[in-house]
């Protein structure tokens, strides 16, 4: 099978992607900023994500990289837009340049937030129309992959549901999209609490949810088939 590097593997979606790819027989290598400890379930390589050279060394021998690492702080990215620019676009550029150097295919996991979230059933050729900074950063990162990577694709996902693979529990409330919606709703009902759905003109009001394991399975399939361009990953 294929040797696939995963960035963001200590996170909610990235950990599930790593687990599914490994379960399907791929050799998974997790590129991490710091040693996650002896209990971490997959092989790791510690890299300096600020260094293209370090990322290049991390991708040595990998046929593909599933890039999921971001600045995962919705409020913090507004407080420090320069850091957000680097945590999305800058990091993606470094990953792509490292992949080009090592002949590694890039699979970038993006978001349905590159659209305005007011409609439904848009296809892969629909021009992005983000209504917030997060969506803009994702759309800009997509362009880095589509215009700069010698081999690679963009996979847009939305409303991701599932369990955290490396932490005992994930977030206990809905994020500003529809992520964690089901589990957080169940938790609230069990506690006899009211559940408030996020709603605001600057966040998406429509999503096509997907469970995190489907993302891992579809990424593996896309790598195996050597696809390029934009893909929309949607749950059944």
PDB file of N, CA and C in Angstrom, residues 123-202:
ATOM      1  N   UNK A 123     -21.487  22.591  -7.258  1.00  0.00           N
ATOM      2  CA  UNK A 123     -20.525  21.615  -7.751  1.00  0.00           C
ATOM      3  C   UNK A 123     -19.097  22.136  -7.591  1.00  0.00           C
ATOM      4  N   UNK A 124     -18.139  21.309  -8.031  1.00  0.00           N
ATOM      5  CA  UNK A 124     -16.730  21.625  -7.807  1.00  0.00           C
ATOM      6  C   UNK A 124     -16.249  22.803  -8.634  1.00  0.00           C
ATOM      7  N   UNK A 125     -17.004  23.186  -9.646  1.00  0.00           N
ATOM      8  CA  UNK A 125     -16.611  24.324 -10.480  1.00  0.00           C
ATOM      9  C   UNK A 125     -17.164  25.658  -9.978  1.00  0.00           C
ATOM     10  N   UNK A 126     -17.966  25.618  -8.934  1.00  0.00           N
ATOM     11  CA  UNK A 126     -18.552  26.853  -8.394  1.00  0.00           C
ATOM     12  C   UNK A 126     -17.445  27.738  -7.815  1.00  0.00           C
ATOM     13  N   UNK A 127     -17.383  29.021  -8.224  1.00  0.00           N
ATOM     14  CA  UNK A 127     -16.340  29.907  -7.670  1.00  0.00           C
ATOM     15  C   UNK A 127     -16.548  30.124  -6.179  1.00  0.00           C
ATOM     16  N   UNK A 128     -15.484  30.087  -5.384  1.00  0.00           N
ATOM     17  CA  UNK A 128     -15.618  30.339  -3.950  1.00  0.00           C
ATOM     18  C   UNK A 128     -16.175  31.727  -3.661  1.00  0.00           C
ATOM     19  N   UNK A 129     -16.899  31.830  -2.543  1.00  0.00           N
ATOM     20  CA  UNK A 129     -17.490  33.103  -2.135  1.00  0.00           C
ATOM     21  C   UNK A 129     -17.561  33.144  -0.607  1.00  0.00           C
ATOM     22  N   UNK A 130     -16.403  33.138   0.075  1.00  0.00           N
ATOM     23  CA  UNK A 130     -16.413  33.072   1.535  1.00  0.00           C
ATOM     24  C   UNK A 130     -16.962  34.349   2.168  1.00  0.00           C
ATOM     25  N   UNK A 131     -17.608  34.188   3.329  1.00  0.00           N
ATOM     26  CA  UNK A 131     -18.190  35.340   4.016  1.00  0.00           C
ATOM     27  C   UNK A 131     -17.470  35.642   5.332  1.00  0.00           C
ATOM     28  N   UNK A 132     -16.388  34.918   5.618  1.00  0.00           N
ATOM     29  CA  UNK A 132     -15.627  35.190   6.835  1.00  0.00           C
ATOM     30  C   UNK A 132     -14.150  34.896   6.597  1.00  0.00           C
ATOM     31  N   UNK A 133     -13.330  35.267   7.561  1.00  0.00           N
ATOM     32  CA  UNK A 133     -11.880  35.174   7.418  1.00  0.00           C
ATOM     33  C   UNK A 133     -11.416  33.726   7.303  1.00  0.00           C
ATOM     34  N   UNK A 134     -12.044  32.840   8.058  1.00  0.00           N
ATOM     35  CA  UNK A 134     -11.695  31.419   7.977  1.00  0.00           C
ATOM     36  C   UNK A 134     -11.911  30.894   6.557  1.00  0.00           C
ATOM     37  N   UNK A 135     -13.076  31.180   5.991  1.00  0.00           N
ATOM     38  CA  UNK A 135     -13.354  30.733   4.629  1.00  0.00           C
ATOM     39  C   UNK A 135     -12.386  31.319   3.625  1.00  0.00           C
ATOM     40  N   UNK A 136     -12.013  32.591   3.829  1.00  0.00           N
ATOM     41  CA  UNK A 136     -11.043  33.234   2.935  1.00  0.00           C
ATOM     42  C   UNK A 136      -9.689  32.547   3.024  1.00  0.00           C
ATOM     43  N   UNK A 137      -9.246  32.229   4.252  1.00  0.00           N
ATOM     44  CA  UNK A 137      -7.954  31.562   4.426  1.00  0.00           C
ATOM     45  C   UNK A 137      -7.957  30.173   3.793  1.00  0.00           C
ATOM     46  N   UNK A 138      -9.059  29.467   3.913  1.00  0.00           N
ATOM     47  CA  UNK A 138      -9.166  28.152   3.284  1.00  0.00           C
ATOM     48  C   UNK A 138      -9.141  28.272   1.762  1.00  0.00           C
ATOM     49  N   UNK A 139      -9.874  29.253   1.222  1.00  0.00           N
ATOM     50  CA  UNK A 139      -9.884  29.444  -0.233  1.00  0.00           C
ATOM     51  C   UNK A 139      -8.490  29.815  -0.748  1.00  0.00           C
ATOM     52  N   UNK A 140      -7.781  30.667  -0.002  1.00  0.00           N
ATOM     53  CA  UNK A 140      -6.428  31.051  -0.399  1.00  0.00           C
ATOM     54  C   UNK A 140      -5.483  29.854  -0.346  1.00  0.00           C
ATOM     55  N   UNK A 141      -5.642  29.004   0.660  1.00  0.00           N
ATOM     56  CA  UNK A 141      -4.805  27.808   0.772  1.00  0.00           C
ATOM     57  C   UNK A 141      -5.093  26.826  -0.358  1.00  0.00           C
ATOM     58  N   UNK A 142      -6.355  26.737  -0.755  1.00  0.00           N
ATOM     59  CA  UNK A 142      -6.701  25.898  -1.902  1.00  0.00           C
ATOM     60  C   UNK A 142      -5.917  26.320  -3.138  1.00  0.00           C
ATOM     61  N   UNK A 143      -5.851  27.619  -3.366  1.00  0.00           N
ATOM     62  CA  UNK A 143      -5.144  28.117  -4.553  1.00  0.00           C
ATOM     63  C   UNK A 143      -3.672  27.743  -4.529  1.00  0.00           C
ATOM     64  N   UNK A 144      -3.073  27.748  -3.344  1.00  0.00           N
ATOM     65  CA  UNK A 144      -1.671  27.340  -3.234  1.00  0.00           C
ATOM     66  C   UNK A 144      -1.505  25.918  -3.759  1.00  0.00           C
ATOM     67  N   UNK A 145      -2.399  25.026  -3.350  1.00  0.00           N
ATOM     68  CA  UNK A 145      -2.314  23.630  -3.783  1.00  0.00           C
ATOM     69  C   UNK A 145      -2.597  23.503  -5.273  1.00  0.00           C
ATOM     70  N   UNK A 146      -3.667  24.139  -5.728  1.00  0.00           N
ATOM     71  CA  UNK A 146      -4.088  23.980  -7.124  1.00  0.00           C
ATOM     72  C   UNK A 146      -3.111  24.608  -8.103  1.00  0.00           C
ATOM     73  N   UNK A 147      -2.465  25.702  -7.701  1.00  0.00           N
ATOM     74  CA  UNK A 147      -1.578  26.409  -8.618  1.00  0.00           C
ATOM     75  C   UNK A 147      -0.097  26.047  -8.435  1.00  0.00           C
ATOM     76  N   UNK A 148       0.267  25.494  -7.255  1.00  0.00           N
ATOM     77  CA  UNK A 148       1.683  25.328  -6.940  1.00  0.00           C
ATOM     78  C   UNK A 148       2.132  23.864  -6.871  1.00  0.00           C
ATOM     79  N   UNK A 149       1.220  22.972  -6.438  1.00  0.00           N
ATOM     80  CA  UNK A 149       1.599  21.572  -6.269  1.00  0.00           C
ATOM     81  C   UNK A 149       1.772  20.886  -7.621  1.00  0.00           C
ATOM     82  N   UNK A 150       2.837  20.130  -7.764  1.00  0.00           N
ATOM     83  CA  UNK A 150       3.041  19.371  -8.999  1.00  0.00           C
ATOM     84  C   UNK A 150       2.042  18.226  -9.125  1.00  0.00           C
ATOM     85  N   UNK A 151       1.594  17.715  -7.985  1.00  0.00           N
ATOM     86  CA  UNK A 151       0.581  16.665  -7.973  1.00  0.00           C
ATOM     87  C   UNK A 151      -0.238  16.835  -6.700  1.00  0.00           C
ATOM     88  N   UNK A 152      -1.547  16.970  -6.858  1.00  0.00           N
ATOM     89  CA  UNK A 152      -2.337  17.135  -5.651  1.00  0.00           C
ATOM     90  C   UNK A 152      -3.781  17.484  -5.923  1.00  0.00           C
ATOM     91  N   UNK A 153      -4.554  17.503  -4.846  1.00  0.00           N
ATOM     92  CA  UNK A 153      -5.980  17.790  -4.957  1.00  0.00           C
ATOM     93  C   UNK A 153      -6.450  18.502  -3.695  1.00  0.00           C
ATOM     94  N   UNK A 154      -7.620  19.117  -3.808  1.00  0.00           N
ATOM     95  CA  UNK A 154      -8.296  19.791  -2.698  1.00  0.00           C
ATOM     96  C   UNK A 154      -9.568  19.005  -2.395  1.00  0.00           C
ATOM     97  N   UNK A 155      -9.781  18.685  -1.127  1.00  0.00           N
ATOM     98  CA  UNK A 155     -10.979  17.966  -0.708  1.00  0.00           C
ATOM     99  C   UNK A 155     -11.764  18.842   0.267  1.00  0.00           C
ATOM    100  N   UNK A 156     -12.941  19.279  -0.149  1.00  0.00           N
ATOM    101  CA  UNK A 156     -13.770  20.132   0.709  1.00  0.00           C
ATOM    102  C   UNK A 156     -14.719  19.281   1.539  1.00  0.00           C
ATOM    103  N   UNK A 157     -14.763  19.568   2.845  1.00  0.00           N
ATOM    104  CA  UNK A 157     -15.648  18.840   3.756  1.00  0.00           C
ATOM    105  C   UNK A 157     -16.446  19.854   4.565  1.00  0.00           C
ATOM    106  N   UNK A 158     -17.502  19.388   5.210  1.00  0.00           N
ATOM    107  CA  UNK A 158     -18.308  20.285   6.027  1.00  0.00           C
ATOM    108  C   UNK A 158     -19.053  19.534   7.111  1.00  0.00           C
ATOM    109  N   UNK A 159     -19.329  20.225   8.208  1.00  0.00           N
ATOM    110  CA  UNK A 159     -20.147  19.648   9.275  1.00  0.00           C
ATOM    111  C   UNK A 159     -19.634  18.318   9.770  1.00  0.00           C
ATOM    112  N   UNK A 160     -18.339  18.238  10.104  1.00  0.00           N
ATOM    113  CA  UNK A 160     -17.726  16.944  10.415  1.00  0.00           C
ATOM    114  C   UNK A 160     -18.183  16.440  11.784  1.00  0.00           C
ATOM    115  N   UNK A 161     -18.621  15.177  11.813  1.00  0.00           N
ATOM    116  CA  UNK A 161     -19.070  14.523  13.040  1.00  0.00           C
ATOM    117  C   UNK A 161     -18.112  13.372  13.371  1.00  0.00           C
ATOM    118  N   UNK A 162     -18.037  13.013  14.641  1.00  0.00           N
ATOM    119  CA  UNK A 162     -17.217  11.866  15.004  1.00  0.00           C
ATOM    120  C   UNK A 162     -16.621  11.991  16.385  1.00  0.00           C
ATOM    121  N   UNK A 163     -15.711  11.059  16.695  1.00  0.00           N
ATOM    122  CA  UNK A 163     -15.062  10.985  17.992  1.00  0.00           C
ATOM    123  C   UNK A 163     -13.586  11.327  17.855  1.00  0.00           C
ATOM    124  N   UNK A 164     -13.033  11.952  18.881  1.00  0.00           N
ATOM    125  CA  UNK A 164     -11.608  12.262  18.895  1.00  0.00           C
ATOM    126  C   UNK A 164     -10.839  10.972  19.153  1.00  0.00           C
ATOM    127  N   UNK A 165      -9.784  10.727  18.361  1.00  0.00           N
ATOM    128  CA  UNK A 165      -9.043   9.474  18.453  1.00  0.00           C
ATOM    129  C   UNK A 165      -7.969   9.478  19.538  1.00  0.00           C
ATOM    130  N   UNK A 166      -7.453  10.637  19.890  1.00  0.00           N
ATOM    131  CA  UNK A 166      -6.310  10.680  20.806  1.00  0.00           C
ATOM    132  C   UNK A 166      -6.599  11.461  22.089  1.00  0.00           C
ATOM    133  N   UNK A 167      -7.834  11.885  22.268  1.00  0.00           N
ATOM    134  CA  UNK A 167      -8.246  12.525  23.507  1.00  0.00           C
ATOM    135  C   UNK A 167      -9.499  11.833  24.022  1.00  0.00           C
ATOM    136  N   UNK A 168      -9.699  11.862  25.332  1.00  0.00           N
ATOM    137  CA  UNK A 168     -10.851  11.172  25.902  1.00  0.00           C
ATOM    138  C   UNK A 168     -12.171  11.759  25.438  1.00  0.00           C
ATOM    139  N   UNK A 169     -12.177  13.049  25.162  1.00  0.00           N
ATOM    140  CA  UNK A 169     -13.410  13.679  24.687  1.00  0.00           C
ATOM    141  C   UNK A 169     -13.062  14.843  23.784  1.00  0.00           C
ATOM    142  N   UNK A 170     -13.942  15.112  22.860  1.00  0.00           N
ATOM    143  CA  UNK A 170     -13.773  16.258  21.984  1.00  0.00           C
ATOM    144  C   UNK A 170     -14.484  17.464  22.572  1.00  0.00           C
ATOM    145  N   UNK A 171     -14.634  18.529  21.806  1.00  0.00           N
ATOM    146  CA  UNK A 171     -15.362  19.704  22.284  1.00  0.00           C
ATOM    147  C   UNK A 171     -16.794  19.336  22.670  1.00  0.00           C
ATOM    148  N   UNK A 172     -17.289  19.933  23.719  1.00  0.00           N
ATOM    149  CA  UNK A 172     -18.631  19.585  24.205  1.00  0.00           C
ATOM    150  C   UNK A 172     -19.678  20.583  23.761  1.00  0.00           C
ATOM    151  N   UNK A 173     -19.366  21.387  22.789  1.00  0.00           N
ATOM    152  CA  UNK A 173     -20.360  22.300  22.233  1.00  0.00           C
ATOM    153  C   UNK A 173     -20.140  22.379  20.733  1.00  0.00           C
ATOM    154  N   UNK A 174     -21.171  22.769  20.018  1.00  0.00           N
ATOM    155  CA  UNK A 174     -21.065  22.922  18.569  1.00  0.00           C
ATOM    156  C   UNK A 174     -20.019  23.973  18.244  1.00  0.00           C
ATOM    157  N   UNK A 175     -19.207  23.727  17.224  1.00  0.00           N
ATOM    158  CA  UNK A 175     -18.310  24.795  16.795  1.00  0.00           C
ATOM    159  C   UNK A 175     -19.090  25.769  15.917  1.00  0.00           C
ATOM    160  N   UNK A 176     -18.419  26.766  15.383  1.00  0.00           N
ATOM    161  CA  UNK A 176     -19.158  27.802  14.657  1.00  0.00           C
ATOM    162  C   UNK A 176     -19.703  27.322  13.317  1.00  0.00           C
ATOM    163  N   UNK A 177     -19.275  26.142  12.877  1.00  0.00           N
ATOM    164  CA  UNK A 177     -19.952  25.487  11.771  1.00  0.00           C
ATOM    165  C   UNK A 177     -20.911  24.465  12.361  1.00  0.00           C
ATOM    166  N   UNK A 178     -21.049  23.339  11.714  1.00  0.00           N
ATOM    167  CA  UNK A 178     -21.903  22.282  12.242  1.00  0.00           C
ATOM    168  C   UNK A 178     -21.083  21.139  12.833  1.00  0.00           C
ATOM    169  N   UNK A 179     -19.775  21.351  13.013  1.00  0.00           N
ATOM    170  CA  UNK A 179     -18.933  20.319  13.589  1.00  0.00           C
ATOM    171  C   UNK A 179     -19.358  19.962  14.999  1.00  0.00           C
ATOM    172  N   UNK A 180     -19.236  18.673  15.357  1.00  0.00           N
ATOM    173  CA  UNK A 180     -19.585  18.122  16.677  1.00  0.00           C
ATOM    174  C   UNK A 180     -21.076  18.279  16.995  1.00  0.00           C
ATOM    175  N   UNK A 181     -21.872  18.622  16.015  1.00  0.00           N
ATOM    176  CA  UNK A 181     -23.270  18.984  16.279  1.00  0.00           C
ATOM    177  C   UNK A 181     -24.013  17.868  17.000  1.00  0.00           C
ATOM    178  N   UNK A 182     -23.888  16.637  16.499  1.00  0.00           N
ATOM    179  CA  UNK A 182     -24.689  15.538  17.038  1.00  0.00           C
ATOM    180  C   UNK A 182     -24.297  15.229  18.475  1.00  0.00           C
ATOM    181  N   UNK A 183     -22.982  15.059  18.725  1.00  0.00           N
ATOM    182  CA  UNK A 183     -22.546  14.719  20.077  1.00  0.00           C
ATOM    183  C   UNK A 183     -22.877  15.816  21.083  1.00  0.00           C
ATOM    184  N   UNK A 184     -22.685  17.068  20.679  1.00  0.00           N
ATOM    185  CA  UNK A 184     -22.972  18.162  21.604  1.00  0.00           C
ATOM    186  C   UNK A 184     -24.473  18.275  21.874  1.00  0.00           C
ATOM    187  N   UNK A 185     -25.292  17.981  20.869  1.00  0.00           N
ATOM    188  CA  UNK A 185     -26.748  17.982  21.067  1.00  0.00           C
ATOM    189  C   UNK A 185     -27.154  16.879  22.036  1.00  0.00           C
ATOM    190  N   UNK A 186     -26.619  15.674  21.845  1.00  0.00           N
ATOM    191  CA  UNK A 186     -26.930  14.554  22.739  1.00  0.00           C
ATOM    192  C   UNK A 186     -26.502  14.876  24.173  1.00  0.00           C
ATOM    193  N   UNK A 187     -25.306  15.445  24.327  1.00  0.00           N
ATOM    194  CA  UNK A 187     -24.820  15.794  25.667  1.00  0.00           C
ATOM    195  C   UNK A 187     -25.761  16.778  26.360  1.00  0.00           C
ATOM    196  N   UNK A 188     -26.206  17.781  25.613  1.00  0.00           N
ATOM    197  CA  UNK A 188     -27.100  18.780  26.200  1.00  0.00           C
ATOM    198  C   UNK A 188     -28.423  18.160  26.622  1.00  0.00           C
ATOM    199  N   UNK A 189     -28.976  17.316  25.784  1.00  0.00           N
ATOM    200  CA  UNK A 189     -30.260  16.688  26.101  1.00  0.00           C
ATOM    201  C   UNK A 189     -30.127  15.767  27.310  1.00  0.00           C
ATOM    202  N   UNK A 190     -29.019  15.026  27.378  1.00  0.00           N
ATOM    203  CA  UNK A 190     -28.809  14.134  28.525  1.00  0.00           C
ATOM    204  C   UNK A 190     -28.722  14.920  29.837  1.00  0.00           C
ATOM    205  N   UNK A 191     -28.144  16.121  29.734  1.00  0.00           N
ATOM    206  CA  UNK A 191     -27.992  16.952  30.934  1.00  0.00           C
ATOM    207  C   UNK A 191     -29.251  17.748  31.241  1.00  0.00           C
ATOM    208  N   UNK A 192     -30.262  17.626  30.392  1.00  0.00           N
ATOM    209  CA  UNK A 192     -31.489  18.389  30.584  1.00  0.00           C
ATOM    210  C   UNK A 192     -31.322  19.862  30.289  1.00  0.00           C
ATOM    211  N   UNK A 193     -30.337  20.193  29.459  1.00  0.00           N
ATOM    212  CA  UNK A 193     -30.043  21.590  29.151  1.00  0.00           C
ATOM    213  C   UNK A 193     -30.637  21.994  27.810  1.00  0.00           C
ATOM    214  N   UNK A 194     -30.776  23.290  27.619  1.00  0.00           N
ATOM    215  CA  UNK A 194     -31.171  23.816  26.312  1.00  0.00           C
ATOM    216  C   UNK A 194     -29.979  23.721  25.370  1.00  0.00           C
ATOM    217  N   UNK A 195     -30.257  23.558  24.091  1.00  0.00           N
ATOM    218  CA  UNK A 195     -29.186  23.506  23.091  1.00  0.00           C
ATOM    219  C   UNK A 195     -29.362  24.666  22.130  1.00  0.00           C
ATOM    220  N   UNK A 196     -28.352  25.488  22.022  1.00  0.00           N
ATOM    221  CA  UNK A 196     -28.409  26.658  21.154  1.00  0.00           C
ATOM    222  C   UNK A 196     -27.613  26.403  19.889  1.00  0.00           C
ATOM    223  N   UNK A 197     -28.253  26.561  18.754  1.00  0.00           N
ATOM    224  CA  UNK A 197     -27.577  26.397  17.466  1.00  0.00           C
ATOM    225  C   UNK A 197     -26.973  27.735  17.063  1.00  0.00           C
ATOM    226  N   UNK A 198     -25.688  27.702  16.693  1.00  0.00           N
ATOM    227  CA  UNK A 198     -25.026  28.931  16.244  1.00  0.00           C
ATOM    228  C   UNK A 198     -25.738  29.465  15.007  1.00  0.00           C
ATOM    229  N   UNK A 199     -25.931  30.770  14.977  1.00  0.00           N
ATOM    230  CA  UNK A 199     -26.530  31.400  13.798  1.00  0.00           C
ATOM    231  C   UNK A 199     -26.042  32.834  13.703  1.00  0.00           C
ATOM    232  N   UNK A 200     -25.546  33.205  12.551  1.00  0.00           N
ATOM    233  CA  UNK A 200     -24.998  34.543  12.368  1.00  0.00           C
ATOM    234  C   UNK A 200     -24.822  34.774  10.869  1.00  0.00           C
ATOM    235  N   UNK A 201     -24.984  35.998  10.384  1.00  0.00           N
ATOM    236  CA  UNK A 201     -24.811  36.254   8.944  1.00  0.00           C
ATOM    237  C   UNK A 201     -23.412  35.932   8.420  1.00  0.00           C
ATOM    238  N   UNK A 202     -22.416  35.885   9.321  1.00  0.00           N
ATOM    239  CA  UNK A 202     -21.048  35.650   8.854  1.00  0.00           C
ATOM    240  C   UNK A 202     -20.587  34.208   9.056  1.00  0.00           C
TER     241      UNK A 202
END
